[in-house]
Coordinates of N, CA and C in Angstrom, one line a residue:
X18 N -38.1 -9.2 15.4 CA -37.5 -7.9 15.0 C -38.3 -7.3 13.9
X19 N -38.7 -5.7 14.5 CA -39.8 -5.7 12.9 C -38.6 -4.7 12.0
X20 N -39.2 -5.4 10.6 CA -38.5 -5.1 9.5 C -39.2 -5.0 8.0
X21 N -39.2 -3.7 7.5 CA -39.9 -3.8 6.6 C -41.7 -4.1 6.7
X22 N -41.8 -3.8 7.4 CA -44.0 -4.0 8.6 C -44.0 -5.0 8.2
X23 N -43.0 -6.1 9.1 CA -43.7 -7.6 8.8 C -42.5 -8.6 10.4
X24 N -42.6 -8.9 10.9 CA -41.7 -9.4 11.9 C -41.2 -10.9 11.3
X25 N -39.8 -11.0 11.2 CA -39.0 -12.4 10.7 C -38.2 -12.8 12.4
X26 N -38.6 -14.1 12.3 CA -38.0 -14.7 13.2 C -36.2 -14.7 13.2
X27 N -35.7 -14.7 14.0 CA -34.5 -15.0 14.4 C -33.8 -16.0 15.6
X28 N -32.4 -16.4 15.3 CA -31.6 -16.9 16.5 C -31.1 -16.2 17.1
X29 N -30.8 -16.3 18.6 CA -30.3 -15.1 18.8 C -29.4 -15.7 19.6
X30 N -28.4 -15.5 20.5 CA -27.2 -15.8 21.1 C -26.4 -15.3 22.1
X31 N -26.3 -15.0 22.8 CA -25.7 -14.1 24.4 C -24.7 -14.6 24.8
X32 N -23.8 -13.6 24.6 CA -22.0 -14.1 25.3 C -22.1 -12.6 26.1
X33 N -20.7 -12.5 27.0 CA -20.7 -11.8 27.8 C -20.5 -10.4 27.3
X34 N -21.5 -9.5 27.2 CA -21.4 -8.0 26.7 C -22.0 -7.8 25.2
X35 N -22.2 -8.8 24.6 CA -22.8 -8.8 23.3 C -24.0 -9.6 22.8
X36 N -24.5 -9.4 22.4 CA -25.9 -10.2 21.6 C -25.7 -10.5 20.6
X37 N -25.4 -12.1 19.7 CA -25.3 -12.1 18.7 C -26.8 -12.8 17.9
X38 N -27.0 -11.9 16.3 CA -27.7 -12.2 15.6 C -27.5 -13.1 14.2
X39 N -27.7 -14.5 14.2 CA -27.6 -15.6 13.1 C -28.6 -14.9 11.9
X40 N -27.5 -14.6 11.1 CA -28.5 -13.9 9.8 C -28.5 -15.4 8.7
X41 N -27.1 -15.4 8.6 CA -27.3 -17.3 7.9 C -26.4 -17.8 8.7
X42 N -26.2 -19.0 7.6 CA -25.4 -20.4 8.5 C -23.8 -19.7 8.9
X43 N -23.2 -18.9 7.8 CA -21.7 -18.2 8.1 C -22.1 -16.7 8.6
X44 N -23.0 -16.1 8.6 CA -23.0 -14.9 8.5 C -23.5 -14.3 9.7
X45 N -23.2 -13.5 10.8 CA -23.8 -13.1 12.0 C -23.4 -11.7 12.7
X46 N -24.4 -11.1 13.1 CA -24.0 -9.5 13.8 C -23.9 -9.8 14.8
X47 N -24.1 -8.6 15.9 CA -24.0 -8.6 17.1 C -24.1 -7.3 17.7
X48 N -25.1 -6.8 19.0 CA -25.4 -5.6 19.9 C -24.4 -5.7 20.5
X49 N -23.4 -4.7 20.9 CA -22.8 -4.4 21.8 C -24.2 -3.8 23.0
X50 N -24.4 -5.1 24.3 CA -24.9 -4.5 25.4 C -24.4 -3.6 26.3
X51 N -23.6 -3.4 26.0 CA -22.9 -2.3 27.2 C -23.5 -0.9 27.0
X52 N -24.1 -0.5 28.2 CA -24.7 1.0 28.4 C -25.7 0.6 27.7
X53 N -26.6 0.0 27.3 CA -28.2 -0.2 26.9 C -29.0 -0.1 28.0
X54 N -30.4 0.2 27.3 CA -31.3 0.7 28.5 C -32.5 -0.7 28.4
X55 N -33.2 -1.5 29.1 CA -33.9 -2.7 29.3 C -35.5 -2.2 29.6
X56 N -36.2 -2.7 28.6 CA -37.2 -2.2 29.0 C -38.0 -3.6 28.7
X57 N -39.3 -3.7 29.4 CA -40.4 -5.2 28.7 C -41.4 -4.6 29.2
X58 N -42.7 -5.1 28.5 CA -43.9 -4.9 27.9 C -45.0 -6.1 27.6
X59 N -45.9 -5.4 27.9 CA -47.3 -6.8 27.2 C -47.4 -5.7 25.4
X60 N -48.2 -6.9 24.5 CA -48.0 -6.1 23.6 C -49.2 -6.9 22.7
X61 N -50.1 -6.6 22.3 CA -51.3 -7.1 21.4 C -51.3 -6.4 19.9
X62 N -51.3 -6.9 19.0 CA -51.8 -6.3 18.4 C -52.6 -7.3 17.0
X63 N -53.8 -6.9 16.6 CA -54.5 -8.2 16.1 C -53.6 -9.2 14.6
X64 N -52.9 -8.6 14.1 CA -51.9 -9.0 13.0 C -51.3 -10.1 14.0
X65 N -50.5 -10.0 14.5 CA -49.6 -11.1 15.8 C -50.3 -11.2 16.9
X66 N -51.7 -12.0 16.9 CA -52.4 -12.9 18.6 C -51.3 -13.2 19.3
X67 N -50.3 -13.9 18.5 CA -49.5 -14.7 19.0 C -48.6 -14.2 20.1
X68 N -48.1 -13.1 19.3 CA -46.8 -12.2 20.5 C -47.2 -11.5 21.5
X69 N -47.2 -11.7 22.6 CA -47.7 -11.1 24.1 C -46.8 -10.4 24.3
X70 N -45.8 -10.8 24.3 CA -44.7 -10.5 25.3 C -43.4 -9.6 24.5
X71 N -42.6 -8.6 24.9 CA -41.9 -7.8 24.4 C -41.0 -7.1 24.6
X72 N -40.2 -7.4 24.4 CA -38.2 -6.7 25.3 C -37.8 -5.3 24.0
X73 N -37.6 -4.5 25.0 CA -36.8 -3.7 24.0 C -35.5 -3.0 24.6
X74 N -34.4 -3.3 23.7 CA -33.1 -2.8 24.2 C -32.9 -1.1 23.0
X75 N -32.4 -0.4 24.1 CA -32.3 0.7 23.7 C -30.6 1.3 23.7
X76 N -30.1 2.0 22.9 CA -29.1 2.8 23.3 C -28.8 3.8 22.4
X77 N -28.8 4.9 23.2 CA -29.0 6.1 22.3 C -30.3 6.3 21.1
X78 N -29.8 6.4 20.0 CA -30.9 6.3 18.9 C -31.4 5.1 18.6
X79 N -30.4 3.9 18.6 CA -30.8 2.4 18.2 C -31.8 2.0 19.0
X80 N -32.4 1.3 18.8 CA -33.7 0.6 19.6 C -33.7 -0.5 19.0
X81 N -34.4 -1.8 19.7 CA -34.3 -3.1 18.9 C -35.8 -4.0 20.1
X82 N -36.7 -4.6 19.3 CA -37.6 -4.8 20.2 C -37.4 -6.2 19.4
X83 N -37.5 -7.2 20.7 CA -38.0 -8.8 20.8 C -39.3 -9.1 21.0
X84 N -40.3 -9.6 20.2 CA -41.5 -10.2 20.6 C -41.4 -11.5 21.0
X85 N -42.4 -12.0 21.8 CA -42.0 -13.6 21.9 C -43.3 -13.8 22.5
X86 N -44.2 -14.9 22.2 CA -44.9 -15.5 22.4 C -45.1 -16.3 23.8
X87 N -44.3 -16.7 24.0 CA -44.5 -17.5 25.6 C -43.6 -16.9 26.9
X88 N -44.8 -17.0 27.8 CA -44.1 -16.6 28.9 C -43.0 -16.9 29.9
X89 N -42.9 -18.1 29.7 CA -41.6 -19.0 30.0 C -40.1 -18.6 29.0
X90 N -40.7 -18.5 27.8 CA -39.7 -17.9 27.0 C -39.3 -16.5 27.3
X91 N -39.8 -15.5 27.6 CA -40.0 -14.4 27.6 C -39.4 -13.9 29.5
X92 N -39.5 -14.8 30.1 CA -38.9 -14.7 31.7 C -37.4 -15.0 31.3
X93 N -37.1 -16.6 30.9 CA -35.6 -16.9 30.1 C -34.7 -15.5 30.0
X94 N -34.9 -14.8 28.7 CA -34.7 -13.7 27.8 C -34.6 -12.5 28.8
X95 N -35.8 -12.4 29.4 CA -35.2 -11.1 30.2 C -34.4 -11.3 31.6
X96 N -34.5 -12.8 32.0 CA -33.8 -12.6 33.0 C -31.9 -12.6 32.5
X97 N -32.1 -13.3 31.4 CA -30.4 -13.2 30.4 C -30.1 -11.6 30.5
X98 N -31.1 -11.3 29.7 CA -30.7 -9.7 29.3 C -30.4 -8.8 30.6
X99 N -30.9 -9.0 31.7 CA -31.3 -8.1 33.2 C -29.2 -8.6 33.6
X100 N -29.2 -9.4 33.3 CA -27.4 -9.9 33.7 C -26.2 -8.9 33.1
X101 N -26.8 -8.1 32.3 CA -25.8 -7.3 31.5 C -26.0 -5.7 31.6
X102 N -27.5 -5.4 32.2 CA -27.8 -4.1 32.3 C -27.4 -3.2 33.7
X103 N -27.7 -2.1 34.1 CA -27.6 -1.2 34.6 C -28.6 -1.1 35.0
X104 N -29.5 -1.5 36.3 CA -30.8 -1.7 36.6 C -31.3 -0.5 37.2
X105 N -32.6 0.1 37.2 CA -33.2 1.1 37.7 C -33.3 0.9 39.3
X106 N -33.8 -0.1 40.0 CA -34.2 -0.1 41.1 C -32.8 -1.7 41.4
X107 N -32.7 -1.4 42.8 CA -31.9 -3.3 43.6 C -33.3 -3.6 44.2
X108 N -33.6 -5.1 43.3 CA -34.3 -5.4 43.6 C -34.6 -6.9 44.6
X109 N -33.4 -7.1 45.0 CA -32.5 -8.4 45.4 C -33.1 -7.9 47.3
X110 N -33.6 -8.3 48.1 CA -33.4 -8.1 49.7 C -31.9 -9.0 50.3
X111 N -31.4 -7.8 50.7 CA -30.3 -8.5 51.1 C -30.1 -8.1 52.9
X112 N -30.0 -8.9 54.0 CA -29.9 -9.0 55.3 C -28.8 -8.1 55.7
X113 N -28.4 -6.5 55.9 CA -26.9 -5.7 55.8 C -27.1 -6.4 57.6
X114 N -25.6 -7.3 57.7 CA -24.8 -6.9 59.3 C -23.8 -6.4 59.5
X115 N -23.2 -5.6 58.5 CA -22.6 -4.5 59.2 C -21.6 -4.0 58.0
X116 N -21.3 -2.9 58.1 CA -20.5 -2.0 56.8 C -18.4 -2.4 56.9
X117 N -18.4 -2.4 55.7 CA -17.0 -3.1 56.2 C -16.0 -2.6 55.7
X118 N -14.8 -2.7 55.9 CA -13.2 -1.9 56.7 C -13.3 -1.7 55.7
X119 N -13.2 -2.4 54.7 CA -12.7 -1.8 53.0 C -13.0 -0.7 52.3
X120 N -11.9 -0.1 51.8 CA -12.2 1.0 51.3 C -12.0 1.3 49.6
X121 N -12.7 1.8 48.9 CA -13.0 2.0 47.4 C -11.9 3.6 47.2
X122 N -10.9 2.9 46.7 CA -10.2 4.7 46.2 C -11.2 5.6 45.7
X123 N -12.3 5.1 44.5 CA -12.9 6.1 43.8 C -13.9 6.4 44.6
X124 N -15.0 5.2 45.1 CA -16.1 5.8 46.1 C -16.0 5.8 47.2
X125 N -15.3 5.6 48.1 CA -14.8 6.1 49.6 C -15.4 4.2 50.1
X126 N -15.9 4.6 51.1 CA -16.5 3.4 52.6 C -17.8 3.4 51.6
X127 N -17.8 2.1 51.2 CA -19.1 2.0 50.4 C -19.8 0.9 50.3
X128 N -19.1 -0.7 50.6 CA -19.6 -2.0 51.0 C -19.5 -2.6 52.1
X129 N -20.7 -3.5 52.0 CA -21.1 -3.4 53.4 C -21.5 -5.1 52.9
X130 N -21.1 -5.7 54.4 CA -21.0 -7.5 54.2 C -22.6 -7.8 54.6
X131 N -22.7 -8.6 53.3 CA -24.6 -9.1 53.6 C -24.9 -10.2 53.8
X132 N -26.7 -10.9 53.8 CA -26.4 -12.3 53.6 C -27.8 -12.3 52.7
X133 N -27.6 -12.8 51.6 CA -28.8 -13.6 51.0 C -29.2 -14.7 50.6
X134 N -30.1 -15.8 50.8 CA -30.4 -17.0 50.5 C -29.3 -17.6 50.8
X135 N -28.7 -17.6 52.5 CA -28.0 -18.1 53.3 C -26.2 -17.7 52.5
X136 N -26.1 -17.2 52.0 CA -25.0 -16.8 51.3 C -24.4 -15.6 51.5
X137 N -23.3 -15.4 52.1 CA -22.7 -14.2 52.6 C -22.0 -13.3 51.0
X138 N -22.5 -12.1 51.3 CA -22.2 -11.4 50.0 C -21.3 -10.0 50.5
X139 N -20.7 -9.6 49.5 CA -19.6 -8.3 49.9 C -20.9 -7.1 48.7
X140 N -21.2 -6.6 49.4 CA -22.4 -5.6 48.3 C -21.5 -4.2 48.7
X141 N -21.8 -3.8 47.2 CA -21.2 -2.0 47.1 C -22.0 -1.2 46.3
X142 N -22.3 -0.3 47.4 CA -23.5 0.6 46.9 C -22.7 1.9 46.6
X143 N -23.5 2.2 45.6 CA -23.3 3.6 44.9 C -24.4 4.5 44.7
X144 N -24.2 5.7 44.9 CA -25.3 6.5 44.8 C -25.1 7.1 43.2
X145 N -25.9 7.0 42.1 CA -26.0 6.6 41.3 C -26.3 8.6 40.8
X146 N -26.7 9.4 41.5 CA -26.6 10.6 41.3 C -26.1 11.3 41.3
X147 N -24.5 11.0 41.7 CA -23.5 12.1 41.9 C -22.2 11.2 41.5
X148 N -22.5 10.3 40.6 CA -21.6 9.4 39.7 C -21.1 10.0 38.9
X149 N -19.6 10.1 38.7 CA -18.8 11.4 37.6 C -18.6 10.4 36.4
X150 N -18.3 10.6 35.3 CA -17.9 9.7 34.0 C -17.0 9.5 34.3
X151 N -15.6 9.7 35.1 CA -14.7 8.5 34.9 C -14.6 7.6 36.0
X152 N -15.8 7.8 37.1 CA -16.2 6.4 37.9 C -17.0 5.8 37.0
X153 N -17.7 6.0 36.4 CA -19.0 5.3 35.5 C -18.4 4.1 34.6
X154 N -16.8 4.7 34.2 CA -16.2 4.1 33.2 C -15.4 3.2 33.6
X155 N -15.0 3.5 35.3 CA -14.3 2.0 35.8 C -15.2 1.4 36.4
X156 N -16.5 2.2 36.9 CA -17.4 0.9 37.3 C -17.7 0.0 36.1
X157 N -18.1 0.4 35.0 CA -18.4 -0.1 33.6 C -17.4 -1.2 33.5
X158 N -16.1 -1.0 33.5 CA -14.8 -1.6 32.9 C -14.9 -3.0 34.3
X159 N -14.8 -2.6 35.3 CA -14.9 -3.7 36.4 C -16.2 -5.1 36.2
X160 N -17.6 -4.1 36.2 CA -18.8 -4.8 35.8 C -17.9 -6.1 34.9
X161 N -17.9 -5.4 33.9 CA -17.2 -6.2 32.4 C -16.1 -7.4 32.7
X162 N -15.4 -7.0 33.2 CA -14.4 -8.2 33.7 C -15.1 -9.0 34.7
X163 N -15.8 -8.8 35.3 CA -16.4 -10.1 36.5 C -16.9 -10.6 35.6
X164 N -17.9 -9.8 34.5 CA -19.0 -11.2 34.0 C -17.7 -12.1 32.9
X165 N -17.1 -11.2 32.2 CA -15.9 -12.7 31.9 C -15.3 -13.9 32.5
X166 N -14.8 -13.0 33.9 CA -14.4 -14.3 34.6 C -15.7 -15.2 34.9
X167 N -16.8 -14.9 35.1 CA -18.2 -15.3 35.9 C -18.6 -16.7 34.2
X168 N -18.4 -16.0 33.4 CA -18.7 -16.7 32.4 C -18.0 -17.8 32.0
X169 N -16.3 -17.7 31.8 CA -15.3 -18.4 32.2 C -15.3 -19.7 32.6
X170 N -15.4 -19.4 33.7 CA -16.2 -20.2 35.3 C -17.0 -21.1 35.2
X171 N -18.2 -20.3 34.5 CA -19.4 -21.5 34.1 C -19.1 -22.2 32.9
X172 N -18.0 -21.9 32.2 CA -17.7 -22.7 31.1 C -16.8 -24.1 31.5
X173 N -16.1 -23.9 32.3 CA -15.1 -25.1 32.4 C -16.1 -26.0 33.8
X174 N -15.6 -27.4 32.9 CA -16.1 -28.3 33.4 C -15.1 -29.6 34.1
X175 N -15.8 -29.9 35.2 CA -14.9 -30.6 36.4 C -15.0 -31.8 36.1
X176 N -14.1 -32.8 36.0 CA -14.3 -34.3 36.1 C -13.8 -35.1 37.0

């Protein structure tokens, strides 16, 4: 994080919708991710050889850029971060066999039953340009509640 023209390392921490930042041992902030924009980058500059690599989350006026030195590190981080965003392109290939009975009050006949990496999926597409703000806000609010339960989920453990 640059501060003051000098970059200080940090901990950083990812629960579902927020980013938290370890400033000391009691003391810690946190980004609300929701509605942030995801961007990464190569990035050189001869002061830091080290930092290649470079995430920056945006929202509104706030901006916040991560450098990170390894590329293993740097795949990690954005594939965490890419779990919370609003993505420009679906970049996933999914197998469509056929559009299905169910219907969306807000967006009409809109998912359609797929299959990826042998895995049958229910996908619902939206056309992303004629989205009003108060579908944006239950898509938003829905998004939010899966990754809780999704998170949840991967928290409890079977014996």
């Amino acid at each position: 994080m640059k501060q003051y023209n000098k970059f200080i390392p940090v901990y950083l921490e990812i629960c579902p919708e927020r980013l938290y930042k370890r400033i000391s041992s009691n003391q810690h902030i946190y980004c609300s991710l929701y509605k942030c924009i995801l961007k990464k980058f190569t990035f050189y500059e001869q002061v830091l050889p080290n930092h290649k690599y470079g995430i920056t989350l945006q929202q509104r006026y706030q901006q916040e850029t991560f450098l990170l030195d390894s590329e293993k590190e740097f795949r990690k981080w954005f594939l965490l971060f890419k779990r919370y965003f609003f993505l420009d392109k679906f970049k996933q290939k999914f197998k469509v066999l056929n559009r299905s009975k169910m219907t969306d009050p807000l967006f009409g006949q809109c998912y359609y039953n797929c299959i990826h990496s042998n895995n049958y999926k229910l996908v619902k597409l939206i056309d992303k340009t004629i989205i009003t703000n108060y579908q944006l806000q239950c898509l938003s609010k829905a998004i939010s509640n899966l990754r809780k339960l999704k998170n949840y989920f991967n928290n409890i453990v079977i014996l």
